[in-house]
């Protein structure tokens, strides 16, 4: 039996239409049925595959089929191609027909119209349908490759540090390195960079609740910067930073101020250990008399000491000048200059400057101040200035605040000073008026 000339050109397995039916047509539903001639009177039924239980109609769709074997029905219907899955023809009740292709893209079905059958050749429509289906199939490949090639977070962290951290100040580098090593990597080290989601951030936050809330608050902006950099490198989709909008833990500001009695106890104990720890004691005294930040004193270099001031080329708020009072100048004058280092307070071993925190944690217990941090010496300096009636703007200048809002946190300390002043005025008035206090 002679092969169908149309199907003989197609690659792939033979279709039922290649077994002797007219070009572009398929076997009738029941080839051996005596009613074959009756079925041929219905062009749709006689040239389609037998309908499945779902009522899907199939045929090899070519120009002959479109011209000869399509009839309108009361409702719109579709005929699917038997060779190219997804390619079909839609017939409307008015008799108009068009080619279309159904594609499944990123989880949803979509039908693309290729043109009316009277305007677009069947072969051209088939080629366009094959191209669309091929594009859809290939579209997923880069995504799959991207996910599988996504680096592990711990490897990306090294790249981030090399490329990004060099733009930070040394103090910021130290603080953020602690956040990465102490908080971020222990949780996210083995995650694929592209797979970190908002759910993962929330779970990390929950794990830090009541345990490391302050450390989480410091670490989450660092992680946000890391994921933003990953977006810039194309390792994560843009605008999908899972850290955005994650609430930080509400933390009560720790405000510890030394009382006059505690100041006396602290200074007395410093005198007792001055011979054993001269640099540590000198550093604490400078913190007391200047109200400077811890790193501004511990990282101080001799080139920055220009009496009667300290000229810092950089600090938390940029370049800064600290005015030295008489007591602070006397402390600096007693510190010996050590060869081989530019630091005023160098480490006893190795390079770098003094780590005062470790020494302070042990020392503060010996003077009954177990809850006092070194930063509280700065708060206490500000509280004394407020009690002395200095304007907040002046206090902000002494502390090196860049914003007046930062100094405003000490405003409430003036309430007691005002209350005491009001009480003194009232006492004088009462005495003048002969009223018993």
Short mmCIF file of C-alpha atoms in Angstrom, two decimals:
data_model
loop_
_atom_site.label_atom_id
_atom_site.label_comp_id
_atom_site.label_asym_id
_atom_site.label_seq_id
_atom_site.Cartn_x
_atom_site.Cartn_y
_atom_site.Cartn_z
CA UNK A 1 0.00 0.00 0.00
CA UNK A 2 1.41 3.43 -0.93
CA UNK A 3 2.46 5.66 1.95
CA UNK A 4 0.87 9.01 2.54
CA UNK A 5 3.24 11.54 0.89
CA UNK A 6 2.72 14.12 3.66
CA UNK A 7 3.43 11.82 6.58
CA UNK A 8 6.36 10.16 4.82
CA UNK A 9 8.23 13.46 5.15
CA UNK A 10 7.75 13.67 8.92
CA UNK A 11 10.44 12.45 11.26
CA UNK A 12 9.40 10.12 14.02
CA UNK A 13 7.02 7.20 14.28
CA UNK A 14 4.33 6.61 11.73
CA UNK A 15 0.88 7.91 12.50
CA UNK A 16 -2.36 6.18 11.65
CA UNK A 17 -2.86 8.67 8.82
CA UNK A 18 0.07 7.12 6.93
CA UNK A 19 -1.73 3.84 6.40
CA UNK A 20 -3.71 4.70 3.32
CA UNK A 21 -6.14 7.46 4.30
CA UNK A 22 -6.38 10.54 2.10
CA UNK A 23 -3.70 13.17 2.67
CA UNK A 24 -4.01 14.85 6.05
CA UNK A 25 -6.73 12.47 7.24
CA UNK A 26 -6.86 9.61 9.68
CA UNK A 27 -8.55 6.26 9.64
CA UNK A 28 -12.29 6.30 10.17
CA UNK A 29 -13.49 5.36 13.61
CA UNK A 30 -14.38 1.78 12.64
CA UNK A 31 -12.48 0.74 9.55
CA UNK A 32 -14.16 -2.63 9.35
CA UNK A 33 -17.69 -1.40 10.04
CA UNK A 34 -20.31 -1.96 7.38
CA UNK A 35 -21.56 1.56 8.02
CA UNK A 36 -18.28 2.99 6.75
CA UNK A 37 -19.97 4.80 3.90
CA UNK A 38 -22.39 6.47 6.31
CA UNK A 39 -19.54 7.70 8.51
CA UNK A 40 -17.78 9.26 5.56
CA UNK A 41 -20.79 11.49 5.14
CA UNK A 42 -19.74 13.14 8.42
CA UNK A 43 -16.31 14.58 7.59
CA UNK A 44 -15.45 15.26 11.21
CA UNK A 45 -16.24 11.80 12.51
CA UNK A 46 -14.75 9.93 9.56
CA UNK A 47 -11.33 11.58 9.66
CA UNK A 48 -10.65 11.84 13.38
CA UNK A 49 -9.21 9.37 15.80
CA UNK A 50 -11.90 7.75 17.95
CA UNK A 51 -12.83 10.18 20.72
CA UNK A 52 -11.54 9.38 24.16
CA UNK A 53 -13.71 9.32 27.23
CA UNK A 54 -12.94 13.00 27.71
CA UNK A 55 -14.25 13.85 24.24
CA UNK A 56 -10.90 15.12 22.90
CA UNK A 57 -10.76 15.14 19.09
CA UNK A 58 -7.47 14.47 17.32
CA UNK A 59 -6.23 14.47 13.76
CA UNK A 60 -3.12 15.16 11.76
CA UNK A 61 -3.60 18.85 11.04
CA UNK A 62 -2.48 19.92 7.60
CA UNK A 63 -3.82 22.09 4.83
CA UNK A 64 -6.00 19.36 3.33
CA UNK A 65 -7.71 18.71 6.63
CA UNK A 66 -8.29 22.42 7.23
CA UNK A 67 -9.82 22.91 3.78
CA UNK A 68 -11.89 19.77 3.39
CA UNK A 69 -12.85 18.21 6.68
CA UNK A 70 -13.83 20.98 9.07
CA UNK A 71 -17.48 21.71 9.82
CA UNK A 72 -19.04 24.22 12.19
CA UNK A 73 -21.04 23.15 15.21
CA UNK A 74 -23.36 25.00 17.59
CA UNK A 75 -20.51 25.40 20.07
CA UNK A 76 -16.84 26.22 19.58
CA UNK A 77 -14.64 23.14 19.60
CA UNK A 78 -11.00 22.18 19.12
CA UNK A 79 -9.09 19.53 17.24
CA UNK A 80 -5.66 18.53 18.48
CA UNK A 81 -2.76 17.43 16.32
CA UNK A 82 -1.65 13.82 16.71
CA UNK A 83 2.03 14.52 16.06
CA UNK A 84 2.91 17.86 17.67
CA UNK A 85 1.51 17.83 21.18
CA UNK A 86 -0.01 21.21 22.01
CA UNK A 87 -0.73 22.22 18.39
CA UNK A 88 -4.41 22.53 17.52
CA UNK A 89 -7.18 24.10 15.49
CA UNK A 90 -10.17 25.97 16.93
CA UNK A 91 -13.46 26.03 15.02
CA UNK A 92 -16.08 28.63 15.89
CA UNK A 93 -19.86 28.30 15.37
CA UNK A 94 -19.70 30.74 12.43
CA UNK A 95 -17.33 28.39 10.62
CA UNK A 96 -14.15 30.39 11.12
CA UNK A 97 -11.11 28.40 12.20
CA UNK A 98 -7.68 29.31 13.49
CA UNK A 99 -4.43 27.64 14.47
CA UNK A 100 -3.25 27.82 18.06
CA UNK A 101 -0.69 26.28 20.38
CA UNK A 102 -1.09 25.53 24.07
CA UNK A 103 2.00 25.93 26.22
CA UNK A 104 2.58 25.35 29.91
CA UNK A 105 4.89 28.04 31.21
CA UNK A 106 6.00 28.40 34.84
CA UNK A 107 3.07 26.46 36.21
CA UNK A 108 0.24 27.93 34.13
CA UNK A 109 -1.38 27.02 30.80
CA UNK A 110 -1.61 29.59 28.03
CA UNK A 111 -2.96 29.40 24.49
CA UNK A 112 -1.31 31.41 21.73
CA UNK A 113 -3.28 32.04 18.53
CA UNK A 114 -1.14 31.57 15.41
CA UNK A 115 -3.58 32.96 12.84
CA UNK A 116 -6.70 32.08 10.90
CA UNK A 117 -6.52 28.91 8.88
CA UNK A 118 -7.45 30.79 5.71
CA UNK A 119 -4.57 33.23 6.19
CA UNK A 120 -1.77 31.07 7.62
CA UNK A 121 -0.49 27.96 5.91
CA UNK A 122 -0.72 24.80 8.00
CA UNK A 123 3.00 24.08 7.65
CA UNK A 124 3.90 27.63 8.71
CA UNK A 125 1.57 27.37 11.70
CA UNK A 126 3.14 24.04 12.65
CA UNK A 127 6.63 25.51 12.47
CA UNK A 128 5.64 28.48 14.62
CA UNK A 129 3.99 26.19 17.16
CA UNK A 130 7.13 24.05 17.32
CA UNK A 131 9.27 27.17 17.82
CA UNK A 132 7.08 28.41 20.68
CA UNK A 133 7.08 25.03 22.39
CA UNK A 134 10.85 24.81 22.00
CA UNK A 135 11.33 28.27 23.53
CA UNK A 136 9.20 27.26 26.49
CA UNK A 137 11.21 24.08 26.96
CA UNK A 138 14.52 25.93 26.80
CA UNK A 139 13.34 28.75 29.05
CA UNK A 140 13.57 26.51 32.09
CA UNK A 141 17.11 25.37 31.43
CA UNK A 142 18.96 28.52 32.54
CA UNK A 143 16.84 28.65 35.67
CA UNK A 144 17.64 25.07 36.59
CA UNK A 145 21.31 25.63 35.89
CA UNK A 146 21.28 28.84 37.92
CA UNK A 147 19.78 27.12 40.94
CA UNK A 148 22.16 24.18 40.80
CA UNK A 149 25.13 26.50 40.27
CA UNK A 150 24.13 28.82 43.11
CA UNK A 151 27.04 29.00 45.56
CA UNK A 152 26.84 27.81 49.12
CA UNK A 153 26.45 30.79 51.43
CA UNK A 154 29.73 30.21 53.26
CA UNK A 155 31.62 30.43 49.95
CA UNK A 156 29.77 33.58 48.94
CA UNK A 157 30.58 35.12 52.34
CA UNK A 158 34.29 34.95 51.51
CA UNK A 159 33.71 36.63 48.15
CA UNK A 160 31.53 39.29 49.75
CA UNK A 161 34.20 40.08 52.32
CA UNK A 162 36.93 40.43 49.70
CA UNK A 163 34.88 42.68 47.44
CA UNK A 164 32.70 44.66 49.82
CA UNK A 165 34.31 44.97 53.24
CA UNK A 166 37.20 47.08 51.95
CA UNK A 167 34.78 50.01 51.68
CA UNK A 168 34.08 49.92 55.43
CA UNK A 169 35.92 51.65 58.22
CA UNK A 170 38.17 49.39 60.30
CA UNK A 171 35.77 49.57 63.24
CA UNK A 172 32.85 48.66 60.97
CA UNK A 173 34.85 45.77 59.53
CA UNK A 174 35.53 44.46 63.02
CA UNK A 175 31.88 44.75 64.06
CA UNK A 176 30.47 43.20 60.88
CA UNK A 177 33.03 40.41 60.83
CA UNK A 178 31.86 39.47 64.32
CA UNK A 179 28.25 39.48 63.10
CA UNK A 180 29.07 37.25 60.12
CA UNK A 181 31.17 34.74 62.03
CA UNK A 182 29.16 34.76 65.24
CA UNK A 183 25.55 34.99 64.03
CA UNK A 184 25.08 34.64 60.28
CA UNK A 185 27.37 31.78 59.28
CA UNK A 186 26.38 29.44 62.13
CA UNK A 187 22.82 29.50 60.76
CA UNK A 188 23.16 30.01 56.98
CA UNK A 189 26.56 28.48 56.16
CA UNK A 190 25.21 25.46 54.24
CA UNK A 191 22.27 27.22 52.55
CA UNK A 192 22.28 27.71 48.80
CA UNK A 193 22.47 31.45 48.27
CA UNK A 194 19.52 31.49 45.87
CA UNK A 195 17.33 29.47 48.26
CA UNK A 196 17.43 31.78 51.29
CA UNK A 197 13.84 32.94 51.76
CA UNK A 198 11.92 35.20 54.09
CA UNK A 199 10.77 32.10 55.97
CA UNK A 200 14.41 31.27 56.72
CA UNK A 201 15.01 34.78 58.06
CA UNK A 202 11.95 34.55 60.30
CA UNK A 203 13.09 31.18 61.64
CA UNK A 204 16.53 32.62 62.35
CA UNK A 205 14.90 35.49 64.20
CA UNK A 206 12.79 33.08 66.24
CA UNK A 207 15.90 31.11 67.16
CA UNK A 208 17.48 34.30 68.54
CA UNK A 209 14.46 35.29 70.63
CA UNK A 210 15.30 35.68 74.34
CA UNK A 211 18.82 34.42 73.61
CA UNK A 212 20.63 36.73 71.20
CA UNK A 213 18.19 39.52 70.39
CA UNK A 214 20.73 42.34 70.41
CA UNK A 215 23.14 40.32 68.27
CA UNK A 216 20.34 39.56 65.79
CA UNK A 217 19.52 43.27 65.53
CA UNK A 218 23.14 44.00 64.66
CA UNK A 219 23.51 41.06 62.26
CA UNK A 220 20.35 41.34 60.14
CA UNK A 221 21.43 44.56 58.32
CA UNK A 222 24.75 42.87 57.53
CA UNK A 223 22.91 39.89 56.02
CA UNK A 224 20.69 42.31 54.08
CA UNK A 225 23.81 43.93 52.59
CA UNK A 226 25.19 40.52 51.64
CA UNK A 227 22.00 39.48 49.85
CA UNK A 228 21.77 42.85 48.11
CA UNK A 229 25.30 42.36 46.80
CA UNK A 230 24.27 38.88 45.60
CA UNK A 231 21.49 40.55 43.58
CA UNK A 232 24.04 42.89 42.00
CA UNK A 233 26.10 39.86 40.96
CA UNK A 234 23.05 38.15 39.47
CA UNK A 235 23.13 35.36 42.05
CA UNK A 236 19.66 36.24 43.35
CA UNK A 237 16.62 37.83 41.66
CA UNK A 238 16.55 41.61 41.96
CA UNK A 239 14.19 43.16 44.47
CA UNK A 240 13.75 39.90 46.39
CA UNK A 241 15.78 40.65 49.52
CA UNK A 242 14.14 38.52 52.24
CA UNK A 243 15.51 40.76 55.00
CA UNK A 244 13.36 43.67 53.89
CA UNK A 245 10.66 44.39 56.44
CA UNK A 246 11.88 41.88 59.02
CA UNK A 247 11.16 43.51 62.40
CA UNK A 248 14.00 43.83 64.86
CA UNK A 249 13.63 43.00 68.50
CA UNK A 250 12.57 45.90 70.65
CA UNK A 251 15.37 46.57 73.07
CA UNK A 252 15.23 48.78 76.10
CA UNK A 253 18.07 51.27 76.04
CA UNK A 254 20.51 50.49 78.81
CA UNK A 255 21.11 53.70 80.71
CA UNK A 256 23.41 53.21 83.65
CA UNK A 257 24.81 56.31 85.32
CA UNK A 258 27.38 56.32 88.07
CA UNK A 259 26.45 58.06 91.27
CA UNK A 260 28.97 60.28 93.13
CA UNK A 261 29.56 57.45 95.61
CA UNK A 262 30.25 54.99 92.79
CA UNK A 263 32.64 57.43 91.16
CA UNK A 264 34.63 57.61 94.39
CA UNK A 265 34.70 53.84 94.71
CA UNK A 266 35.81 53.42 91.10
CA UNK A 267 38.62 55.99 91.24
CA UNK A 268 39.89 54.62 94.55
CA UNK A 269 40.13 51.12 93.09
CA UNK A 270 41.87 52.43 89.96
CA UNK A 271 44.55 53.98 92.17
CA UNK A 272 45.09 50.62 93.87
CA UNK A 273 45.76 48.69 90.64
CA UNK A 274 47.60 51.44 88.74
CA UNK A 275 51.01 49.81 89.20
CA UNK A 276 49.79 46.39 88.02
CA UNK A 277 47.84 47.65 84.99
CA UNK A 278 49.13 51.14 84.11
CA UNK A 279 47.82 51.28 80.52
CA UNK A 280 44.40 49.90 81.41
CA UNK A 281 43.99 52.34 84.28
CA UNK A 282 45.11 55.27 82.11
CA UNK A 283 42.63 54.32 79.39
CA UNK A 284 39.73 54.13 81.88
CA UNK A 285 40.65 57.52 83.33
CA UNK A 286 40.64 59.07 79.86
CA UNK A 287 37.18 57.60 79.27
CA UNK A 288 36.00 59.12 82.54
CA UNK A 289 37.38 62.62 81.85
CA UNK A 290 36.59 62.91 78.12
CA UNK A 291 33.33 61.00 77.63
CA UNK A 292 34.87 59.56 74.45
CA UNK A 293 33.85 56.29 72.85
CA UNK A 294 35.83 53.19 73.77
CA UNK A 295 37.56 52.75 70.40
CA UNK A 296 38.39 56.45 70.18
CA UNK A 297 40.61 56.01 73.23
CA UNK A 298 41.88 52.44 72.81
CA UNK A 299 42.82 52.98 69.14
CA UNK A 300 44.36 56.39 69.83
CA UNK A 301 47.68 57.07 68.08
CA UNK A 302 50.39 59.47 69.16
CA UNK A 303 50.15 61.45 65.91
CA UNK A 304 46.59 62.36 66.88
CA UNK A 305 47.60 63.76 70.27
CA UNK A 306 47.93 67.50 69.71
CA UNK A 307 47.44 69.18 73.12
CA UNK A 308 45.12 70.64 74.14
CA UNK A 309 43.09 68.37 71.88
CA UNK A 310 42.93 64.97 70.25
CA UNK A 311 42.48 65.19 66.47
CA UNK A 312 40.93 61.96 65.24
CA UNK A 313 40.98 61.53 61.44
CA UNK A 314 38.03 59.17 61.69
CA UNK A 315 35.44 58.03 64.19
CA UNK A 316 31.90 56.69 64.23
CA UNK A 317 30.66 60.08 63.01
CA UNK A 318 33.69 60.99 60.86
CA UNK A 319 36.63 63.24 61.72
CA UNK A 320 36.45 64.44 65.31
CA UNK A 321 38.22 66.75 67.74
CA UNK A 322 38.22 65.94 71.47
CA UNK A 323 39.11 68.85 73.72
CA UNK A 324 41.41 67.78 76.54
CA UNK A 325 40.72 69.14 80.00
CA UNK A 326 43.48 69.41 82.59
CA UNK A 327 42.81 65.99 84.10
CA UNK A 328 42.87 64.23 80.72
CA UNK A 329 46.08 66.03 79.71
CA UNK A 330 47.77 64.87 82.92
CA UNK A 331 46.79 61.27 82.23
CA UNK A 332 48.28 61.41 78.72
CA UNK A 333 51.46 63.05 79.97
CA UNK A 334 52.15 60.08 82.26
CA UNK A 335 51.87 57.43 79.52
CA UNK A 336 55.30 56.30 78.26
CA UNK A 337 55.99 56.23 74.53
CA UNK A 338 56.77 52.68 73.40
CA UNK A 339 59.03 52.00 70.45
CA UNK A 340 57.78 49.94 67.53
CA UNK A 341 54.18 51.09 67.75
CA UNK A 342 52.18 54.20 66.98
CA UNK A 343 49.41 53.39 69.46
CA UNK A 344 49.10 55.17 72.78
CA UNK A 345 47.66 51.97 74.27
CA UNK A 346 49.36 49.07 72.44
CA UNK A 347 48.84 45.41 73.18
CA UNK A 348 51.34 43.89 75.57
CA UNK A 349 51.86 41.08 73.07
CA UNK A 350 51.53 41.20 69.32
CA UNK A 351 50.35 44.06 67.17
CA UNK A 352 47.31 46.28 67.46
CA UNK A 353 45.80 48.25 70.30
CA UNK A 354 44.63 47.36 73.78
CA UNK A 355 41.53 45.21 74.28
CA UNK A 356 40.16 46.89 77.38
CA UNK A 357 36.88 44.96 77.64
CA UNK A 358 38.38 41.72 78.92
CA UNK A 359 40.31 43.51 81.64
CA UNK A 360 37.28 45.62 82.62
CA UNK A 361 34.94 42.63 83.07
CA UNK A 362 37.19 41.29 85.80
CA UNK A 363 38.06 44.65 87.32
CA UNK A 364 34.51 45.98 87.77
CA UNK A 365 33.64 43.17 90.16
CA UNK A 366 36.43 44.24 92.49
CA UNK A 367 34.85 47.66 92.99
CA UNK A 368 31.23 46.48 93.34
CA UNK A 369 30.18 47.69 89.89
CA UNK A 370 29.32 44.38 88.18
CA UNK A 371 26.68 45.89 85.86
CA UNK A 372 28.68 48.90 84.67
CA UNK A 373 29.95 48.78 81.09
CA UNK A 374 32.77 50.90 79.75
CA UNK A 375 30.24 52.72 77.56
CA UNK A 376 28.38 53.70 80.74
CA UNK A 377 31.30 55.99 81.55
CA UNK A 378 30.28 58.00 78.48
CA UNK A 379 26.64 58.09 79.65
CA UNK A 380 27.78 59.18 83.09
CA UNK A 381 29.90 61.98 81.60
CA UNK A 382 26.80 63.25 79.80
CA UNK A 383 24.65 62.98 82.92
CA UNK A 384 27.09 65.12 84.92
CA UNK A 385 27.07 67.72 82.13
CA UNK A 386 23.26 67.81 82.22
CA UNK A 387 23.17 68.18 85.99
CA UNK A 388 25.59 71.08 85.69
CA UNK A 389 23.06 72.83 83.47
CA UNK A 390 24.99 72.74 80.19
CA UNK A 391 22.83 73.13 77.05
CA UNK A 392 22.17 69.96 75.08
CA UNK A 393 23.89 71.45 72.03
CA UNK A 394 27.06 71.93 74.07
CA UNK A 395 26.85 68.41 75.45
CA UNK A 396 26.41 67.09 71.90
CA UNK A 397 29.59 68.91 70.91
CA UNK A 398 31.50 67.40 73.84
CA UNK A 399 30.35 63.90 72.96
CA UNK A 400 30.80 64.32 69.21
CA UNK A 401 27.19 63.62 68.29
CA UNK A 402 26.39 64.18 64.61
CA UNK A 403 22.66 64.60 65.25
CA UNK A 404 20.93 66.58 68.00
CA UNK A 405 18.41 63.74 68.34
CA UNK A 406 21.18 61.58 69.75
CA UNK A 407 21.90 64.05 72.54
CA UNK A 408 18.18 64.48 73.24
CA UNK A 409 18.12 61.09 74.96
CA UNK A 410 19.80 62.80 77.94
CA UNK A 411 17.19 65.55 78.18
CA UNK A 412 15.18 63.73 80.83
CA UNK A 413 18.20 63.89 83.15
CA UNK A 414 17.63 67.62 83.44
CA UNK A 415 14.23 67.04 85.06
CA UNK A 416 15.75 66.34 88.47
CA UNK A 417 18.05 69.35 88.16
CA UNK A 418 15.05 71.55 87.38
CA UNK A 419 13.09 70.03 90.26
CA UNK A 420 15.97 70.70 92.66
CA UNK A 421 16.25 74.28 91.43
CA UNK A 422 12.52 74.79 91.86
CA UNK A 423 12.73 73.42 95.41
CA UNK A 424 15.57 75.82 96.29
CA UNK A 425 13.67 78.80 94.89
CA UNK A 426 10.57 77.78 96.81
CA UNK A 427 12.57 77.49 100.04
CA UNK A 428 13.95 81.02 99.63
CA UNK A 429 10.48 82.40 98.90
CA UNK A 430 8.98 80.55 101.86
CA UNK A 431 11.63 81.97 104.18
CA UNK A 432 11.04 85.49 102.86
CA UNK A 433 7.29 85.17 103.37
CA UNK A 434 7.64 83.65 106.82
CA UNK A 435 6.18 80.35 105.74
CA UNK A 436 7.52 77.25 107.38
CA UNK A 437 9.10 74.84 104.85
#
